[in-house]
Amino acid sequence: MSKSIYAQIFEMIKQYQTIIIHRHMRPDPDAIGSQAGLAELLKASFPEKKILTAGETVGDLGFLAEMDKVEDADYSEALVIVTDTANTPRISDKRYSLGDALIKIDHHPNDDSYGDIVCVNTEASSCSEIIADFYLSYESQLTLSNEAARLLYAGIIGDTGRFLYPSTTPKTMRIAAALMEYDFVPNEISNQLNTMPRKVAHLSGYVLQNLEISSTGVGKVVLTTDLMNEFGVTDTETAQIVSLPGTIDEVLVWGIFVEQSEGYFRCRLRSKGPVINEVAKRHNGGGHPLASGANAKDLNEVNQILSEFEDLAKDWGK
């Protein structure tokens, strides 16, 4: 990451008395880790400043952090920082635009270059890694608390699948090691992120038993609202089962398609090799080359996505 961008961010942070940090809707561990981790870093470094976190409730990630109550008046003359959010429609709490200045910090492809300062590093494993790298660049001038280290570590292991995904680099490991020097218990975080309610475990069994796999290695599972109600599982909880098809050797690319109450399908898309984020972009989504999300208005569009996956799978390895 360019140190000049970090310098711009650091100077802007110093200028503002109130800083409000946002992240994306339906947060994952990296969204919470980067948002709340940055907040805790700034609280420890600038105790005289007002540091707030904004967004909808975090559901089963409450063990990481809860959001603050942010009033409209707080945005007056405030600096707003948005972490881990590729495009503005996904920002949780639309008041992000009410601030005096806006900074984007992210690791997704920069298709929506919003903000007065744009800090995007697609080579980072996670946005939490970027925040930790920012701290390490100003280690003599910033204070990283134990809580900030815990949150940033949680974000990193969340987006790397506990260091199993290809996004894990030597730098990722060095930063994780630096965070582990602080006073928290890393394996407790891993256990909390890896633990699932029994109802989600039951759904996991359904996914593995009902996964359709084409001859080219394209996997498909459709979770209807009736099925979700039968298992008593929410859309947010399906995030815990998205990697399951990848454990099967025959599967190369796959999608888990979750029907929403409005009738459309949320598409959780993954790959072991073929780049899939361009497919996601064509279907109201986006993301990383091997891990993306999209939205399909109906089952016909779900099948269109799968057809495009078939083309990718056929071309893979040629």
Tab-separated table of C-alpha atoms in Angstrom:
chain	number	residue	atom	x	y	z
A	1	MET	CA	0.000	0.000	0.000
A	2	SER	CA	1.291	3.450	-0.881
A	3	LYS	CA	2.611	5.174	2.217
A	4	SER	CA	1.455	8.489	0.735
A	5	ILE	CA	-2.157	7.297	1.018
A	6	TYR	CA	-1.578	6.297	4.641
A	7	ALA	CA	-0.045	9.727	5.254
A	8	GLN	CA	-3.120	11.434	3.792
A	9	ILE	CA	-5.400	9.335	5.996
A	10	PHE	CA	-3.302	10.013	9.094
A	11	GLU	CA	-3.299	13.768	8.494
A	12	MET	CA	-7.062	13.842	7.934
A	13	ILE	CA	-7.706	11.809	11.086
A	14	LYS	CA	-5.682	14.319	13.081
A	15	GLN	CA	-7.762	17.200	11.714
A	16	TYR	CA	-11.178	16.001	12.910
A	17	GLN	CA	-12.652	15.909	16.391
A	18	THR	CA	-15.479	13.520	15.459
A	19	ILE	CA	-14.861	10.391	13.375
A	20	ILE	CA	-17.687	8.025	12.380
A	21	ILE	CA	-16.809	4.635	10.938
A	22	HIS	CA	-19.165	2.649	8.692
A	23	ARG	CA	-18.938	-0.795	6.998
A	24	HIS	CA	-21.070	-2.902	4.705
A	25	MET	CA	-24.535	-4.312	5.274
A	26	ARG	CA	-24.895	-7.894	6.511
A	27	PRO	CA	-21.456	-7.718	8.126
A	28	ASP	CA	-18.922	-10.522	8.233
A	29	PRO	CA	-15.987	-10.745	10.679
A	30	ASP	CA	-13.749	-8.556	8.499
A	31	ALA	CA	-16.392	-5.838	8.248
A	32	ILE	CA	-16.754	-5.730	12.033
A	33	GLY	CA	-13.066	-6.333	12.669
A	34	SER	CA	-11.883	-3.508	10.433
A	35	GLN	CA	-14.594	-1.072	11.503
A	36	ALA	CA	-14.459	-1.659	15.255
A	37	GLY	CA	-10.721	-2.386	15.191
A	38	LEU	CA	-10.056	0.998	13.611
A	39	ALA	CA	-12.400	2.616	16.124
A	40	GLU	CA	-10.529	1.060	19.058
A	41	LEU	CA	-7.185	2.050	17.527
A	42	LEU	CA	-8.301	5.661	17.222
A	43	LYS	CA	-9.859	5.736	20.697
A	44	ALA	CA	-6.592	4.571	22.243
A	45	SER	CA	-4.513	6.934	20.103
A	46	PHE	CA	-6.729	10.035	20.386
A	47	PRO	CA	-8.726	9.774	23.634
A	48	GLU	CA	-9.905	13.373	23.238
A	49	LYS	CA	-11.715	12.607	19.969
A	50	LYS	CA	-15.270	11.306	19.548
A	51	ILE	CA	-15.077	7.970	17.726
A	52	LEU	CA	-18.318	6.228	16.717
A	53	THR	CA	-19.273	3.081	14.798
A	54	ALA	CA	-22.420	3.131	12.646
A	55	GLY	CA	-24.546	0.457	10.998
A	56	GLU	CA	-27.314	-2.035	11.590
A	57	THR	CA	-27.069	-4.622	14.355
A	58	VAL	CA	-24.407	-7.281	13.894
A	59	GLY	CA	-26.432	-10.391	14.753
A	60	ASP	CA	-24.391	-13.382	15.863
A	61	LEU	CA	-21.161	-11.361	15.596
A	62	GLY	CA	-22.041	-9.429	18.725
A	63	PHE	CA	-19.181	-11.153	20.546
A	64	LEU	CA	-16.856	-9.029	18.411
A	65	ALA	CA	-18.486	-5.612	18.817
A	66	GLU	CA	-21.793	-3.773	18.921
A	67	MET	CA	-22.577	-0.537	17.140
A	68	ASP	CA	-22.884	2.882	18.741
A	69	LYS	CA	-25.999	5.038	18.765
A	70	VAL	CA	-25.145	7.717	16.225
A	71	GLU	CA	-27.276	10.843	15.968
A	72	ASP	CA	-27.734	12.902	12.810
A	73	ALA	CA	-26.068	15.826	14.578
A	74	ASP	CA	-22.885	13.771	15.052
A	75	TYR	CA	-22.188	14.020	11.318
A	76	SER	CA	-21.823	17.788	11.454
A	77	GLU	CA	-18.152	18.570	10.738
A	78	ALA	CA	-17.292	14.871	11.125
A	79	LEU	CA	-14.876	12.679	9.214
A	80	VAL	CA	-16.540	9.517	7.903
A	81	ILE	CA	-14.480	6.403	7.170
A	82	VAL	CA	-16.023	3.406	5.390
A	83	THR	CA	-14.209	0.075	5.705
A	84	ASP	CA	-14.501	-3.171	3.731
A	85	THR	CA	-17.209	-1.886	1.378
A	86	ALA	CA	-16.668	-1.977	-2.379
A	87	ASN	CA	-19.578	0.224	-3.464
A	88	THR	CA	-21.881	2.809	-1.940
A	89	PRO	CA	-25.152	0.821	-2.206
A	90	ARG	CA	-23.680	-1.723	0.250
A	91	ILE	CA	-22.725	0.817	2.918
A	92	SER	CA	-24.706	0.216	6.093
A	93	ASP	CA	-26.474	3.401	7.258
A	94	LYS	CA	-26.898	5.842	4.389
A	95	ARG	CA	-25.971	8.815	6.544
A	96	TYR	CA	-22.333	8.190	5.615
A	97	SER	CA	-22.694	11.006	3.064
A	98	LEU	CA	-23.631	13.580	5.738
A	99	GLY	CA	-20.089	14.031	7.014
A	100	ASP	CA	-17.593	16.743	6.122
A	101	ALA	CA	-15.136	14.350	4.436
A	102	LEU	CA	-15.142	10.693	3.407
A	103	ILE	CA	-12.400	8.041	3.336
A	104	LYS	CA	-12.748	4.618	1.722
A	105	ILE	CA	-10.525	1.796	3.037
A	106	ASP	CA	-11.046	-1.528	1.284
A	107	HIS	CA	-9.485	-4.616	-0.282
A	108	HIS	CA	-12.108	-5.395	-2.946
A	109	PRO	CA	-11.655	-4.343	-6.596
A	110	ASN	CA	-12.134	-0.587	-6.792
A	111	ASP	CA	-15.107	-0.524	-9.138
A	112	ASP	CA	-16.767	2.324	-7.191
A	113	SER	CA	-14.070	4.831	-6.302
A	114	TYR	CA	-16.047	6.884	-3.789
A	115	GLY	CA	-14.586	9.175	-1.149
A	116	ASP	CA	-12.173	12.088	-0.846
A	117	ILE	CA	-9.383	9.635	-0.085
A	118	VAL	CA	-9.477	6.135	-1.563
A	119	CYS	CA	-7.258	3.527	0.057
A	120	VAL	CA	-7.751	0.215	-1.781
A	121	ASN	CA	-5.287	-2.673	-1.671
A	122	THR	CA	-6.597	-5.727	-3.504
A	123	GLU	CA	-3.467	-7.671	-2.530
A	124	ALA	CA	-4.400	-7.538	1.153
A	125	SER	CA	-6.167	-10.567	2.599
A	126	SER	CA	-8.699	-8.378	4.363
A	127	CYS	CA	-9.553	-4.824	5.256
A	128	SER	CA	-8.443	-5.637	8.802
A	129	GLU	CA	-4.972	-6.391	7.432
A	130	ILE	CA	-4.910	-2.921	5.848
A	131	ILE	CA	-5.911	-1.258	9.134
A	132	ALA	CA	-3.198	-3.207	10.982
A	133	ASP	CA	-0.657	-2.269	8.301
A	134	PHE	CA	-1.673	1.383	8.675
A	135	TYR	CA	-1.038	1.135	12.414
A	136	LEU	CA	2.360	-0.510	11.890
A	137	SER	CA	3.310	2.323	9.523
A	138	TYR	CA	2.718	4.823	12.354
A	139	GLU	CA	3.536	2.579	15.294
A	140	SER	CA	5.466	5.346	17.090
A	141	GLN	CA	2.532	7.770	16.824
A	142	LEU	CA	-0.465	5.481	17.338
A	143	THR	CA	-1.552	3.205	20.182
A	144	LEU	CA	-2.940	-0.236	19.475
A	145	SER	CA	-5.005	-1.542	22.384
A	146	ASN	CA	-5.528	-5.211	23.172
A	147	GLU	CA	-9.131	-4.870	22.029
A	148	ALA	CA	-8.103	-3.341	18.702
A	149	ALA	CA	-5.624	-6.180	18.158
A	150	ARG	CA	-8.307	-8.765	18.957
A	151	LEU	CA	-10.733	-7.263	16.475
A	152	LEU	CA	-8.206	-6.908	13.660
A	153	TYR	CA	-7.016	-10.471	14.184
A	154	ALA	CA	-10.638	-11.670	14.036
A	155	GLY	CA	-11.150	-9.827	10.765
A	156	ILE	CA	-8.044	-11.366	9.236
A	157	ILE	CA	-8.875	-14.944	10.197
A	158	GLY	CA	-12.455	-14.408	9.074
A	159	ASP	CA	-11.494	-13.365	5.547
A	160	THR	CA	-8.658	-15.880	5.200
A	161	GLY	CA	-10.676	-18.832	6.518
A	162	ARG	CA	-8.182	-19.134	9.372
A	163	PHE	CA	-5.294	-18.719	6.891
A	164	LEU	CA	-6.550	-21.418	4.491
A	165	TYR	CA	-7.582	-19.204	1.549
A	166	PRO	CA	-5.258	-18.107	-1.301
A	167	SER	CA	-5.498	-14.495	-0.093
A	168	THR	CA	-3.183	-15.412	2.789
A	169	THR	CA	0.304	-14.015	2.080
A	170	PRO	CA	3.586	-13.920	4.022
A	171	LYS	CA	2.684	-10.327	4.945
A	172	THR	CA	-0.672	-11.521	6.271
A	173	MET	CA	1.110	-13.971	8.542
A	174	ARG	CA	3.617	-11.370	9.744
A	175	ILE	CA	0.820	-8.949	10.618
A	176	ALA	CA	-1.186	-11.690	12.344
A	177	ALA	CA	1.895	-12.624	14.361
A	178	ALA	CA	2.355	-8.998	15.426
A	179	LEU	CA	-1.275	-8.839	16.580
A	180	MET	CA	-0.902	-12.094	18.521
A	181	GLU	CA	1.681	-10.369	20.741
A	182	TYR	CA	-1.214	-8.506	22.392
A	183	ASP	CA	-3.272	-9.705	25.337
A	184	PHE	CA	-6.117	-11.750	23.864
A	185	VAL	CA	-6.612	-15.453	23.191
A	186	PRO	CA	-6.452	-16.165	19.435
A	187	ASN	CA	-7.920	-19.670	19.602
A	188	GLU	CA	-10.995	-18.339	21.438
A	189	ILE	CA	-11.763	-16.169	18.417
A	190	SER	CA	-11.247	-19.107	16.054
A	191	ASN	CA	-13.550	-21.258	18.155
A	192	GLN	CA	-16.247	-18.580	18.253
A	193	LEU	CA	-16.115	-18.093	14.484
A	194	ASN	CA	-16.080	-21.833	13.850
A	195	THR	CA	-18.967	-22.683	16.174
A	196	MET	CA	-22.448	-22.915	14.691
A	197	PRO	CA	-25.942	-23.419	16.126
A	198	ARG	CA	-27.386	-26.907	15.774
A	199	LYS	CA	-29.936	-25.656	13.245
A	200	VAL	CA	-27.115	-24.443	10.967
A	201	ALA	CA	-25.377	-27.812	11.388
A	202	HIS	CA	-28.595	-29.490	10.229
A	203	LEU	CA	-28.696	-27.148	7.234
A	204	SER	CA	-25.072	-28.066	6.505
A	205	GLY	CA	-26.133	-31.691	6.223
A	206	TYR	CA	-28.902	-30.701	3.816
A	207	VAL	CA	-26.455	-28.719	1.658
A	208	LEU	CA	-24.033	-31.628	1.374
A	209	GLN	CA	-26.803	-34.127	0.635
A	210	ASN	CA	-28.588	-31.962	-1.936
A	211	LEU	CA	-25.665	-30.336	-3.705
A	212	GLU	CA	-26.031	-30.743	-7.471
A	213	ILE	CA	-22.689	-31.108	-9.285
A	214	SER	CA	-22.418	-30.908	-13.061
A	215	SER	CA	-19.938	-32.913	-15.117
A	216	THR	CA	-17.693	-29.841	-15.341
A	217	GLY	CA	-17.622	-29.301	-11.567
A	218	VAL	CA	-20.247	-26.582	-11.152
A	219	GLY	CA	-22.049	-26.955	-7.829
A	220	LYS	CA	-25.508	-25.641	-7.023
A	221	VAL	CA	-27.763	-25.480	-3.975
A	222	VAL	CA	-31.006	-23.491	-3.832
A	223	LEU	CA	-32.315	-22.583	-0.383
A	224	THR	CA	-35.951	-21.487	-0.644
A	225	THR	CA	-37.709	-19.427	2.011
A	226	ASP	CA	-39.843	-22.457	2.891
A	227	LEU	CA	-36.700	-24.532	3.421
A	228	MET	CA	-35.088	-21.778	5.499
A	229	ASN	CA	-38.192	-21.588	7.653
A	230	GLU	CA	-38.181	-25.370	8.042
A	231	PHE	CA	-34.645	-25.256	9.427
A	232	GLY	CA	-35.293	-22.027	11.353
A	233	VAL	CA	-32.233	-20.410	9.745
A	234	THR	CA	-31.865	-16.788	8.642
A	235	ASP	CA	-30.143	-15.552	5.495
A	236	THR	CA	-27.248	-14.193	7.566
A	237	GLU	CA	-26.623	-17.622	9.076
A	238	THR	CA	-26.161	-19.189	5.639
A	239	ALA	CA	-22.748	-17.498	5.509
A	240	GLN	CA	-21.488	-20.309	7.719
A	241	ILE	CA	-22.196	-22.978	5.105
A	242	VAL	CA	-20.991	-21.235	1.944
A	243	SER	CA	-17.599	-22.987	1.897
A	244	LEU	CA	-19.017	-26.504	2.325
A	245	PRO	CA	-19.329	-27.432	-1.382
A	246	GLY	CA	-15.644	-26.636	-1.816
A	247	THR	CA	-14.724	-29.523	0.470
A	248	ILE	CA	-15.895	-31.948	-2.235
A	249	ASP	CA	-13.151	-32.843	-4.710
A	250	GLU	CA	-15.440	-32.836	-7.748
A	251	VAL	CA	-16.535	-29.217	-7.196
A	252	LEU	CA	-14.641	-26.448	-9.013
A	253	VAL	CA	-17.029	-23.475	-8.803
A	254	TRP	CA	-20.294	-23.232	-6.934
A	255	GLY	CA	-23.180	-21.096	-5.854
A	256	ILE	CA	-25.525	-21.169	-2.900
A	257	PHE	CA	-28.695	-19.335	-3.867
A	258	VAL	CA	-30.756	-18.070	-0.941
A	259	GLU	CA	-34.312	-16.939	-1.643
A	260	GLN	CA	-35.251	-13.656	0.017
A	261	SER	CA	-38.658	-12.650	1.339
A	262	GLU	CA	-38.952	-10.161	-1.548
A	263	GLY	CA	-38.662	-13.020	-4.043
A	264	TYR	CA	-35.156	-12.537	-5.417
A	265	PHE	CA	-32.159	-14.762	-4.666
A	266	ARG	CA	-29.008	-13.778	-2.838
A	267	CYS	CA	-26.160	-15.572	-4.599
A	268	ARG	CA	-23.108	-16.682	-2.607
A	269	LEU	CA	-20.515	-17.578	-5.233
A	270	ARG	CA	-17.148	-19.303	-4.764
A	271	SER	CA	-14.387	-20.833	-6.889
A	272	LYS	CA	-11.274	-22.960	-6.546
A	273	GLY	CA	-9.666	-21.436	-9.641
A	274	PRO	CA	-11.784	-19.754	-12.343
A	275	VAL	CA	-12.242	-16.028	-11.782
A	276	ILE	CA	-15.904	-15.419	-10.983
A	277	ASN	CA	-16.233	-11.765	-9.956
A	278	GLU	CA	-16.945	-10.632	-13.520
A	279	VAL	CA	-19.928	-12.999	-13.548
A	280	ALA	CA	-21.068	-11.479	-10.251
A	281	LYS	CA	-20.788	-7.952	-11.677
A	282	ARG	CA	-23.119	-8.894	-14.519
A	283	HIS	CA	-25.725	-9.904	-11.943
A	284	ASN	CA	-25.914	-6.934	-9.589
A	285	GLY	CA	-22.926	-7.958	-7.508
A	286	GLY	CA	-19.172	-8.186	-7.341
A	287	GLY	CA	-16.358	-9.174	-5.027
A	288	HIS	CA	-13.066	-11.007	-5.139
A	289	PRO	CA	-11.831	-13.170	-8.024
A	290	LEU	CA	-12.630	-16.394	-6.135
A	291	ALA	CA	-15.299	-15.212	-3.673
A	292	SER	CA	-18.150	-13.007	-4.807
A	293	GLY	CA	-21.796	-12.233	-4.257
A	294	ALA	CA	-24.637	-11.354	-6.605
A	295	ASN	CA	-28.411	-11.029	-6.768
A	296	ALA	CA	-30.713	-12.924	-9.126
A	297	LYS	CA	-34.246	-11.673	-9.654
A	298	ASP	CA	-35.588	-15.221	-10.159
A	299	LEU	CA	-34.592	-18.824	-10.847
A	300	ASN	CA	-34.080	-18.024	-14.512
A	301	GLU	CA	-31.294	-15.635	-13.585
A	302	VAL	CA	-29.895	-18.221	-11.153
A	303	ASN	CA	-29.672	-20.627	-14.086
A	304	GLN	CA	-28.010	-17.919	-16.196
A	305	ILE	CA	-25.303	-17.536	-13.557
A	306	LEU	CA	-24.815	-21.295	-13.517
A	307	SER	CA	-24.584	-21.321	-17.310
A	308	GLU	CA	-21.828	-18.710	-17.144
A	309	PHE	CA	-20.097	-20.825	-14.502
A	310	GLU	CA	-20.295	-23.781	-16.888
A	311	ASP	CA	-18.448	-21.759	-19.528
A	312	LEU	CA	-15.767	-20.823	-17.027
A	313	ALA	CA	-15.379	-24.403	-15.848
A	314	LYS	CA	-15.092	-25.745	-19.422
A	315	ASP	CA	-12.361	-23.207	-20.214
A	316	TRP	CA	-10.473	-23.842	-16.984
A	317	GLY	CA	-7.256	-25.728	-17.468
A	318	LYS	CA	-7.258	-25.450	-21.263
